[in-house]
Coordinates of C-alpha atoms in Angstrom, one line a residue:
Chain B
X832 CA -2.3 -14.1 -93.7
X833 CA -3.0 -13.0 -97.3
X834 CA -6.4 -13.7 -98.9
X835 CA -7.3 -12.7 -102.4
X836 CA -10.3 -10.4 -102.6
X837 CA -11.9 -8.9 -105.7
X838 CA -13.5 -5.5 -106.0
X839 CA -12.8 -1.8 -106.3
X840 CA -11.7 -1.9 -110.0
X841 CA -14.0 0.9 -110.9
X842 CA -13.0 3.0 -107.9
X843 CA -9.3 2.5 -108.7
X844 CA -9.8 3.5 -112.3
X845 CA -11.7 6.6 -111.3
X846 CA -9.0 7.5 -108.7
X847 CA -6.3 7.3 -111.3
X848 CA -8.3 9.4 -113.7
X849 CA -8.6 12.1 -111.0
X850 CA -4.9 11.7 -110.2
X851 CA -4.1 12.6 -113.8
X852 CA -6.4 15.6 -113.7
X853 CA -4.9 16.8 -110.4
X854 CA -1.4 16.3 -111.7
X855 CA -2.2 18.6 -114.6
X856 CA -3.6 21.2 -112.2
X857 CA -5.3 24.4 -113.5
X858 CA -5.4 24.1 -117.3
X859 CA -5.2 27.9 -117.6
X860 CA -1.6 27.5 -116.4
X861 CA 0.8 26.3 -119.1
X862 CA 1.9 22.7 -118.9
X863 CA 5.4 21.9 -117.7
X864 CA 7.6 20.4 -120.4
X865 CA 10.3 17.8 -119.5
X866 CA 12.9 20.1 -120.9
X867 CA 11.8 22.8 -118.4
X868 CA 12.1 20.3 -115.5
X869 CA 15.5 19.1 -116.8
X870 CA 16.9 22.5 -117.2
X871 CA 15.3 24.5 -114.4
X872 CA 14.8 22.0 -111.6
X873 CA 18.2 20.4 -112.3
X874 CA 19.0 19.7 -108.6
X875 CA 15.8 17.8 -108.2
X876 CA 16.7 15.9 -111.4
X877 CA 20.2 15.2 -109.9
X878 CA 18.7 13.9 -106.7
X879 CA 16.3 11.5 -108.5
X880 CA 19.3 10.3 -110.7
X881 CA 21.4 9.7 -107.6
X882 CA 18.8 7.9 -105.5
X883 CA 17.3 6.2 -108.5
X884 CA 20.8 5.0 -109.3
X885 CA 20.4 5.8 -113.0
X886 CA 22.0 8.6 -114.8
X887 CA 19.5 9.9 -117.4
X888 CA 18.3 13.5 -117.0
X889 CA 15.3 13.1 -119.4
X890 CA 14.0 10.0 -117.5
X891 CA 14.5 11.7 -114.2
X892 CA 12.5 14.8 -115.5
X893 CA 9.7 12.5 -116.7
X894 CA 9.6 10.7 -113.3
X895 CA 9.4 14.1 -111.5
X896 CA 6.5 15.2 -113.7
X897 CA 4.7 11.9 -113.3
X898 CA 5.2 11.9 -109.5
X899 CA 3.8 15.5 -109.2
X900 CA 7.2 16.5 -107.7
X901 CA 7.2 13.8 -105.0
X902 CA 10.9 12.9 -105.4
X903 CA 10.7 9.6 -103.5
X904 CA 7.9 8.5 -105.8
X905 CA 10.0 9.7 -108.8
X906 CA 13.0 7.6 -107.5
X907 CA 10.6 4.7 -107.2
X908 CA 9.7 5.1 -110.9
X909 CA 13.3 5.2 -111.9
X910 CA 14.3 2.2 -109.9
X911 CA 11.4 0.2 -111.5
X912 CA 12.5 1.3 -115.0
X913 CA 16.1 0.5 -114.2
X914 CA 15.3 -3.0 -113.3
X915 CA 13.9 -3.6 -116.9
X916 CA 17.2 -2.5 -118.6
X917 CA 19.6 -5.1 -119.8
X918 CA 23.0 -4.6 -118.2
X919 CA 25.6 -4.0 -121.0
X920 CA 28.5 -4.1 -118.5
X921 CA 30.6 -2.2 -116.1
X922 CA 32.6 1.0 -116.8
X923 CA 36.2 1.5 -116.0
X924 CA 36.5 3.5 -112.8
X925 CA 36.0 7.1 -113.6
X926 CA 39.0 9.4 -113.2
X927 CA 37.9 12.3 -111.1
X928 CA 41.4 13.8 -111.3
X929 CA 40.5 14.5 -115.0
X930 CA 37.3 16.2 -114.0
X931 CA 36.4 19.5 -115.9
X932 CA 35.6 21.3 -112.6
X933 CA 32.7 23.7 -112.4
X934 CA 33.4 24.1 -108.7
X935 CA 36.4 23.1 -106.6
X936 CA 37.0 24.3 -103.1
X937 CA 39.1 23.2 -100.2
X938 CA 38.4 24.0 -96.5
X939 CA 41.9 22.9 -95.5
X940 CA 44.3 24.8 -97.9
X941 CA 43.7 28.4 -98.9
X942 CA 46.3 28.4 -101.6
X943 CA 45.7 25.0 -103.1
X944 CA 47.0 24.7 -106.6
X945 CA 44.0 25.2 -108.9
X946 CA 42.6 27.6 -106.4
X947 CA 39.2 28.0 -104.7
X948 CA 36.7 27.9 -107.6
X949 CA 33.2 28.7 -106.3
X950 CA 31.2 27.7 -109.3
X951 CA 27.4 28.1 -109.4
X952 CA 26.9 27.9 -105.6
X953 CA 24.2 28.9 -103.2
X954 CA 26.9 29.6 -100.6
X955 CA 27.2 33.3 -99.7
X956 CA 23.7 34.1 -100.9
X957 CA 21.6 35.7 -98.2
X958 CA 18.8 33.2 -98.5
X959 CA 16.3 36.0 -99.0
X960 CA 13.4 35.2 -101.4
X961 CA 14.2 36.8 -104.8
X962 CA 10.9 38.3 -106.0
X963 CA 12.5 39.1 -109.4
X964 CA 12.2 35.4 -110.1
X965 CA 8.4 35.7 -109.7
X966 CA 8.4 37.9 -112.8
X967 CA 9.9 36.6 -116.1
X968 CA 13.3 38.2 -116.0
X969 CA 16.2 38.1 -118.4
X970 CA 19.3 36.6 -116.7
X971 CA 22.5 38.5 -117.2
X972 CA 25.3 36.5 -118.7
X973 CA 27.8 35.1 -116.2
X974 CA 31.2 36.8 -116.4
X975 CA 34.1 34.8 -117.8
X976 CA 37.9 34.7 -117.2
X977 CA 40.8 32.9 -118.9
X978 CA 39.9 29.2 -118.5
X979 CA 42.3 26.8 -116.8
X980 CA 43.6 24.4 -119.3
X981 CA 45.3 21.7 -117.2
X982 CA 43.5 19.3 -114.9
X983 CA 43.0 20.3 -111.3
X984 CA 45.1 18.1 -108.9
X985 CA 43.5 16.5 -105.9
X986 CA 44.3 18.1 -102.5
X987 CA 45.0 14.6 -101.0
X988 CA 47.9 14.3 -103.4
X989 CA 49.8 17.0 -101.6
X990 CA 49.2 15.4 -98.2
X991 CA 50.2 12.0 -99.6
X992 CA 53.5 13.3 -100.9
X993 CA 54.3 14.0 -97.2
X994 CA 52.9 10.7 -96.2
X995 CA 50.8 12.5 -93.6
X996 CA 47.5 11.0 -94.8
X997 CA 46.6 7.3 -95.2
X998 CA 47.0 6.1 -98.8
X999 CA 44.2 4.6 -101.0
X1000 CA 46.1 1.9 -102.8
X1001 CA 44.8 1.4 -106.3
X1002 CA 43.5 -2.1 -107.1
X1003 CA 41.4 -3.8 -109.7
X1004 CA 39.5 -5.9 -107.2
X1005 CA 36.0 -6.6 -108.5
X1006 CA 33.6 -4.8 -106.2
X1007 CA 30.4 -6.3 -104.9
X1008 CA 27.2 -5.1 -106.6
X1009 CA 24.1 -4.8 -104.4
X1010 CA 21.9 -4.7 -107.5
X1011 CA 23.1 -8.2 -108.3
X1012 CA 23.6 -9.9 -104.9
X1013 CA 21.5 -8.9 -101.8
X1014 CA 23.5 -7.1 -99.1
X1015 CA 25.0 -9.2 -96.4
X1016 CA 26.8 -8.2 -93.3
X1017 CA 29.6 -7.4 -92.6
X1018 CA 29.6 -5.4 -95.9
X1019 CA 32.9 -4.3 -97.3
X1020 CA 33.6 -0.7 -98.1
X1021 CA 32.8 -1.0 -101.8
X1022 CA 29.3 -2.2 -101.0
X1023 CA 28.9 0.4 -98.2
X1024 CA 29.8 3.2 -100.7
X1025 CA 27.4 1.9 -103.3
X1026 CA 24.6 1.8 -100.7
X1027 CA 25.4 5.3 -99.4
X1028 CA 25.6 7.0 -102.8
X1029 CA 22.1 5.8 -103.7
X1030 CA 20.8 6.2 -100.2
X1031 CA 18.2 8.8 -99.1
X1032 CA 19.8 12.2 -98.8
X1033 CA 17.8 13.1 -95.7
X1034 CA 18.8 9.9 -94.0
X1035 CA 22.5 10.2 -94.9
X1036 CA 22.4 13.8 -93.8
X1037 CA 20.9 12.9 -90.5
X1038 CA 23.5 10.2 -89.9
X1039 CA 26.3 12.5 -90.8
X1040 CA 25.0 15.2 -88.6
X1041 CA 24.8 12.8 -85.7
X1042 CA 28.6 12.2 -86.0
X1043 CA 29.2 15.9 -85.9
X1044 CA 27.1 16.3 -82.8
X1045 CA 29.3 13.7 -81.0
X1046 CA 27.9 10.2 -81.8
X1047 CA 31.1 8.7 -83.3
X1048 CA 32.7 12.1 -83.8
X1049 CA 35.4 11.9 -86.4
X1050 CA 36.5 15.6 -86.9
X1051 CA 36.0 15.9 -90.6
X1052 CA 37.6 18.7 -92.6
X1053 CA 36.4 19.0 -96.2
X1054 CA 39.8 18.5 -97.8
X1055 CA 38.2 19.0 -101.1
X1056 CA 34.8 19.3 -102.8
X1057 CA 34.7 19.2 -106.6
X1058 CA 31.8 19.2 -109.1
X1059 CA 32.1 18.7 -112.8
X1060 CA 31.9 16.3 -115.7
X1061 CA 34.0 13.2 -116.2
X1062 CA 34.0 10.9 -119.3
X1063 CA 32.9 7.3 -118.7
X1064 CA 34.9 4.6 -120.5
X1065 CA 33.9 1.0 -121.0
X1066 CA 35.8 -1.9 -122.6
X1067 CA 33.9 -3.1 -125.6
X1068 CA 34.5 -6.8 -126.2
X1069 CA 33.6 -6.7 -129.9
X1070 CA 36.2 -4.0 -130.4
X1071 CA 38.9 -5.2 -128.1
X1072 CA 39.5 -1.7 -126.6
X1073 CA 37.8 0.9 -124.4
X1074 CA 35.8 3.8 -125.7
X1075 CA 34.0 6.7 -124.0
X1076 CA 30.3 5.8 -123.8
X1077 CA 29.3 9.2 -122.4
X1078 CA 29.9 11.8 -119.7
X1079 CA 28.4 12.2 -116.2
X1080 CA 28.4 15.1 -113.9
X1081 CA 29.6 14.1 -110.4
X1082 CA 30.2 15.6 -107.0
X1083 CA 33.2 14.3 -105.1
X1084 CA 34.0 15.1 -101.5
X1085 CA 37.2 14.0 -99.7
X1086 CA 37.3 14.5 -96.0
X1087 CA 40.5 14.7 -94.0
X1088 CA 39.9 13.2 -90.5
X1089 CA 41.6 12.9 -87.3
X1090 CA 44.7 10.8 -87.1
X1091 CA 45.7 7.6 -85.7
X1092 CA 48.9 5.6 -85.7
X1093 CA 50.0 2.2 -84.7
X1094 CA 53.2 0.4 -83.9
X1095 CA 54.0 0.3 -87.6
X1096 CA 52.4 3.5 -88.9
X1097 CA 53.2 7.0 -87.4
X1098 CA 50.2 9.2 -86.7
X1099 CA 48.5 10.2 -90.0
X1100 CA 45.2 11.7 -91.2
X1101 CA 42.4 9.3 -92.2
X1102 CA 39.9 9.7 -95.0
X1103 CA 36.2 9.6 -95.8
X1104 CA 34.9 9.6 -99.4
X1105 CA 31.7 10.8 -101.1
X1106 CA 30.9 10.5 -104.8
X1107 CA 27.4 11.2 -106.0
X1108 CA 25.7 11.6 -109.5
X1109 CA 25.0 15.2 -110.4
X1110 CA 25.6 18.4 -108.5
X1111 CA 24.7 16.9 -105.0
X1112 CA 27.0 18.7 -102.6
X1113 CA 25.2 18.1 -99.3
X1114 CA 24.8 14.4 -100.1
X1115 CA 28.4 14.0 -101.0
X1116 CA 29.7 15.6 -97.9
X1117 CA 27.3 13.6 -95.7
X1118 CA 28.3 10.4 -97.5
X1119 CA 32.0 11.1 -96.8
X1120 CA 31.3 11.6 -93.1
X1121 CA 29.2 8.4 -92.8
X1122 CA 31.8 6.4 -94.8
X1123 CA 34.4 7.5 -92.3
X1124 CA 32.3 6.6 -89.3
X1125 CA 31.6 3.2 -90.7
X1126 CA 35.4 2.5 -91.1
X1127 CA 35.9 2.4 -87.3
X1128 CA 36.8 -1.3 -87.3
X1129 CA 39.4 -1.2 -90.1
X1130 CA 41.0 1.9 -88.5
X1131 CA 41.2 0.2 -85.2
X1132 CA 38.9 2.6 -83.4
X1133 CA 36.5 1.8 -80.6
X1134 CA 32.9 1.0 -81.3
X1135 CA 31.2 3.6 -79.1
X1136 CA 27.8 2.2 -79.9
X1137 CA 26.8 5.2 -82.1
X1138 CA 24.2 4.6 -84.8
X1139 CA 26.5 5.9 -87.6
X1140 CA 29.0 3.2 -86.7
X1141 CA 26.5 0.4 -87.0
X1142 CA 26.6 -0.6 -90.7
X1143 CA 23.7 -2.9 -90.4
X1144 CA 21.6 -0.1 -89.0
X1145 CA 22.8 2.5 -91.5
X1146 CA 22.8 0.4 -94.7
X1147 CA 19.5 -1.4 -93.9
X1148 CA 17.7 1.9 -93.5
X1149 CA 19.4 4.2 -96.1
X1150 CA 17.3 3.1 -99.0
X1151 CA 14.2 5.2 -99.3
X1152 CA 12.5 2.8 -101.7
X1153 CA 12.8 -0.2 -99.4
X1154 CA 11.8 2.1 -96.5
X1155 CA 8.8 3.6 -98.2
X1156 CA 7.7 0.3 -99.6
X1157 CA 7.5 -1.3 -96.2
X1158 CA 6.1 1.8 -94.5
X1159 CA 3.4 2.5 -97.1
X1160 CA 2.2 -1.1 -97.4
X1161 CA 0.5 -0.8 -94.0
X1162 CA -2.1 1.5 -95.5
X1163 CA -3.2 -1.2 -97.9
X1164 CA -6.1 -3.6 -96.9
X1165 CA -5.2 -5.7 -93.9
X1166 CA -8.8 -6.6 -93.2
X1167 CA -8.2 -10.3 -92.4
X1168 CA -5.1 -9.6 -90.2
X1169 CA -7.1 -6.9 -88.3
X1170 CA -10.1 -9.2 -88.0
X1171 CA -8.0 -11.8 -86.2
X1172 CA -6.6 -9.2 -83.9
X1173 CA -10.1 -7.8 -83.2
X1174 CA -11.3 -11.3 -82.3
X1175 CA -8.3 -11.9 -80.1
X1176 CA -8.8 -8.6 -78.1
X1177 CA -12.5 -9.4 -77.7
X1178 CA -11.6 -12.9 -76.4
X1179 CA -9.1 -11.4 -73.9
X1180 CA -11.6 -8.9 -72.7
X1181 CA -14.3 -11.6 -72.2
X1182 CA -11.8 -13.6 -70.2
X1183 CA -10.8 -10.6 -68.1
X1184 CA -14.4 -9.8 -67.5
X1185 CA -15.2 -13.4 -66.5
X1186 CA -12.2 -13.5 -64.2
X1187 CA -13.3 -10.2 -62.5
X1188 CA -16.8 -11.6 -62.1
X1189 CA -15.5 -14.8 -60.6
X1190 CA -13.3 -12.9 -58.2
X1191 CA -16.2 -10.6 -57.2
X1192 CA -18.5 -13.6 -56.6
X1193 CA -15.8 -15.2 -54.5
X1194 CA -15.3 -12.0 -52.4
X1195 CA -19.1 -11.7 -51.9
X1196 CA -19.3 -15.3 -50.7
X1197 CA -16.5 -14.8 -48.2
Chain O
X1074 CA 38.0 0.3 -150.2
X1075 CA 39.2 0.5 -146.6
X1076 CA 41.5 3.1 -145.2
X1077 CA 44.2 2.7 -142.6
X1078 CA 43.3 3.8 -139.1
X1079 CA 44.5 3.0 -135.6
X1080 CA 42.5 1.7 -132.7
X1081 CA 43.2 5.1 -131.1
X1082 CA 41.6 6.9 -134.1
X1083 CA 38.5 4.7 -133.8
X1084 CA 38.3 5.2 -130.1
X1085 CA 38.5 8.9 -130.7
X1086 CA 35.6 9.1 -133.1
X1087 CA 33.4 6.6 -131.2
X1088 CA 34.0 8.5 -128.0
X1089 CA 33.1 11.8 -129.6
X1090 CA 29.9 10.4 -131.0
X1091 CA 28.8 8.8 -127.7
X1092 CA 28.2 12.1 -125.9
X1093 CA 27.4 14.3 -129.0
X1094 CA 24.3 16.4 -128.8
X1095 CA 21.7 14.4 -130.7
X1096 CA 20.1 17.3 -132.5
X1097 CA 23.5 18.6 -133.7
X1098 CA 24.7 15.1 -134.8
X1099 CA 21.5 14.5 -136.7
X1100 CA 21.7 17.8 -138.5
X1101 CA 25.4 17.3 -139.5
X1102 CA 24.6 13.7 -140.6
X1103 CA 21.7 14.8 -142.8
X1104 CA 23.8 17.7 -144.2
X1105 CA 26.5 15.2 -145.1
X1106 CA 23.9 13.6 -147.2
X1107 CA 25.0 10.1 -147.8
X1108 CA 23.0 7.4 -146.3
X1109 CA 24.6 4.0 -147.1
X1110 CA 22.8 0.7 -147.6
X1111 CA 23.3 -1.5 -144.5
X1112 CA 22.0 -4.4 -142.6
X1113 CA 21.7 -4.5 -138.8
X1114 CA 23.9 -7.2 -137.1
X1115 CA 22.4 -6.1 -133.8
X1116 CA 19.3 -3.9 -133.8
X1117 CA 19.5 -0.8 -131.6
X1118 CA 18.8 -1.6 -128.0
X1119 CA 18.8 0.5 -124.9
X1120 CA 20.5 -0.8 -121.7
X1121 CA 22.4 0.2 -118.6
X1122 CA 26.1 0.4 -117.8
X1123 CA 27.2 0.3 -114.2
X1124 CA 29.5 3.3 -113.7
X1125 CA 32.4 2.7 -111.3
X1126 CA 34.4 5.0 -109.1
X1127 CA 37.4 4.6 -106.9
X1128 CA 37.3 5.0 -103.1
X1129 CA 39.4 8.1 -102.3
X1130 CA 39.6 8.7 -106.1
X1131 CA 42.7 6.5 -106.3
X1132 CA 41.8 3.3 -104.4
X1133 CA 39.8 0.2 -105.0
X1134 CA 36.7 0.4 -107.4
X1135 CA 33.1 0.5 -106.2
X1136 CA 29.8 0.6 -108.1
X1137 CA 28.4 4.1 -108.3
X1138 CA 25.2 3.7 -110.3
X1139 CA 24.0 3.0 -113.8
X1140 CA 23.8 5.2 -116.9
X1141 CA 21.6 4.6 -120.0
X1142 CA 23.4 3.6 -123.1
X1143 CA 22.0 2.5 -126.6
X1144 CA 24.0 0.3 -128.9
X1145 CA 23.8 -1.3 -132.2
X1146 CA 26.0 -3.0 -134.9
X1147 CA 25.5 -2.9 -138.6
X1148 CA 27.3 -4.0 -141.8
X1149 CA 27.6 -1.9 -144.9
X1150 CA 27.1 -3.5 -148.4
X1151 CA 30.9 -3.9 -148.7
X1152 CA 30.9 -5.8 -145.4
X1153 CA 32.4 -3.0 -143.3
X1154 CA 31.1 -3.3 -139.7
X1155 CA 30.2 -0.3 -137.7
X1156 CA 29.3 -0.2 -134.0
X1157 CA 27.3 2.5 -132.2
X1158 CA 27.5 3.0 -128.5
X1159 CA 25.8 6.3 -127.4
X1160 CA 24.7 7.7 -124.1
X1161 CA 21.0 7.8 -123.5
X1162 CA 18.1 6.0 -125.1
X1163 CA 18.0 7.2 -128.7
X1164 CA 18.0 4.3 -131.2
X1165 CA 18.3 6.8 -134.0
X1166 CA 21.4 8.3 -132.6
X1167 CA 23.0 4.9 -132.1
X1168 CA 22.2 4.0 -135.7
X1169 CA 23.8 7.2 -137.0
X1170 CA 26.9 6.6 -134.8
X1171 CA 27.3 3.0 -136.1
X1172 CA 27.0 4.2 -139.8
X1173 CA 29.6 6.9 -139.1
X1174 CA 31.8 4.3 -137.4
X1175 CA 31.5 2.1 -140.5
X1176 CA 32.1 4.8 -143.0
X1177 CA 35.1 6.1 -141.1
X1178 CA 36.8 2.8 -142.0
X1179 CA 36.3 3.4 -145.7
X1180 CA 37.4 5.9 -148.3
X1181 CA 34.7 8.2 -147.2
X1182 CA 36.6 8.9 -144.0
X1183 CA 38.2 12.2 -145.1
X1184 CA 35.0 14.0 -146.2
X1185 CA 32.9 12.5 -143.4
X1186 CA 35.4 13.6 -140.8
X1187 CA 35.3 17.2 -142.2
X1188 CA 31.6 17.2 -142.4
X1189 CA 30.6 15.7 -139.1
X1190 CA 33.4 14.8 -136.7
X1191 CA 35.4 18.1 -136.9
X1192 CA 32.3 20.3 -136.2
X1193 CA 31.3 17.9 -133.3
X1194 CA 34.7 18.1 -131.8
X1195 CA 34.8 21.9 -132.1
X1196 CA 31.4 22.2 -130.5
X1197 CA 32.4 19.9 -127.6
X1198 CA 35.6 21.9 -127.1
X1199 CA 33.8 25.2 -127.3
X1200 CA 31.3 24.1 -124.7
X1201 CA 34.0 22.9 -122.4
X1202 CA 36.0 26.1 -122.7
X1203 CA 32.8 28.2 -122.1
X1204 CA 32.2 26.4 -118.8
X1205 CA 35.8 26.5 -117.8
X1206 CA 35.8 30.3 -118.4
X1207 CA 32.8 30.8 -116.2
X1208 CA 34.4 28.7 -113.5
X1209 CA 37.6 30.7 -113.8
X1210 CA 35.6 33.9 -113.2
X1211 CA 34.5 32.4 -109.8
X1212 CA 38.0 31.7 -108.6
X1213 CA 38.7 33.5 -105.4
X1214 CA 41.6 36.0 -105.4
X1215 CA 42.7 36.4 -101.8
X1216 CA 44.2 39.6 -100.6
X1217 CA 45.6 40.4 -97.2
X1218 CA 44.1 43.3 -95.3
X1219 CA 46.7 45.4 -93.5
X1220 CA 45.7 45.8 -89.9
X1221 CA 47.3 47.7 -87.1
X1222 CA 47.0 50.8 -85.1
X1223 CA 49.9 52.6 -86.5

């Protein structure tokens, strides 16, 4: 039951004033600028853009500052802002084959055309704290080499030429959009992918890890992981043709998974797909694993009852804003709800006590 | 006086303007020095565009997430219409882009191209090459270790 109550305005105002002060912290320490957050906490910015489902580095930096670094709160701010934006339209599907790759690795082919390009990675660092960063240090310039001029081909192309992996036939089907129609089950793969790419990184990671530990195991190899910028094109009705409306940085992961065949198809590898805003490697790999696990039915696999196979379970709990909204609402006043429960327990206790008394009296009489 | 240009040309300059660095674009535009009289047909407004990807990079489309875009439309005194579609939320940038789009359809195209678009394209290319060069330096060169007892 909900009952309107008034009160607390002054306390709330004062709490928000104190919040602003605490957000700023010690004023002897220089204030963070949005540009500093955007440039130096770029992976936090990427995460807020991916889960906020809005690609805008400056807005994500502002949200992180306002949220005091609480990334889920920052995602919440971005989602709220996003809902106020008029929707100009939908882009053409981005061509990740044209990506200007900062990083591109394959765990399946050592000598893949285009090579193993590590990019600015944490891999192979020793994960030891670097105390040089505690002092203001000049950063040496990164070495350069002759740049690759042509686009880097996808690894799956090579497997496809041998027909040894399932094909992803192109189509112009209009995908469902969960920002327009609420999700319903069964969800098709397009809606699943949209939900996974904006889902909470920790949740998607946990689900993906569960498949590796044996709950709906699907033996994923990272066929390819690539990070870089792609142009975004949109058809402009008033012009009658498409133009680039900007560029986005994306992380794409294609997994090559264990094979299956049927009466009509010889054994072949299957695929999982991850595509996420920004440099978001962990999320992208996790997304591909969960995508693959959720495809059990269309691939004719058994439902072994694993959580990662249950699309209603995965998709209904992947969104951290829905989750935190429902979770955190229980800290708000529930005085009336609780009052009714309190009265109920008191009544039950009275009844139990009366019953015990009656029984005791009966026993004594006998 | 309008010049002849193809849809491909127009797509090229509008695409270049959409992701141009705002500070650089503004400086080049101010240095160009001509600010034509115009009327807004559509005042600058910020909005979102849903970006799509393809499952397995070649398959059916899905919705990836939105990006911010600002657009406007204007008409020069001679009636030439310019459209601005730029990434982000800057109304000033959208306005400059629309003015350039309009002027590129007029006799001013040649000088404007030299003054603004060519430097923007060069900057974009230089930035792309600089990143590609750093990426190339991180390409693994495998070598085989010779092993054996004799």
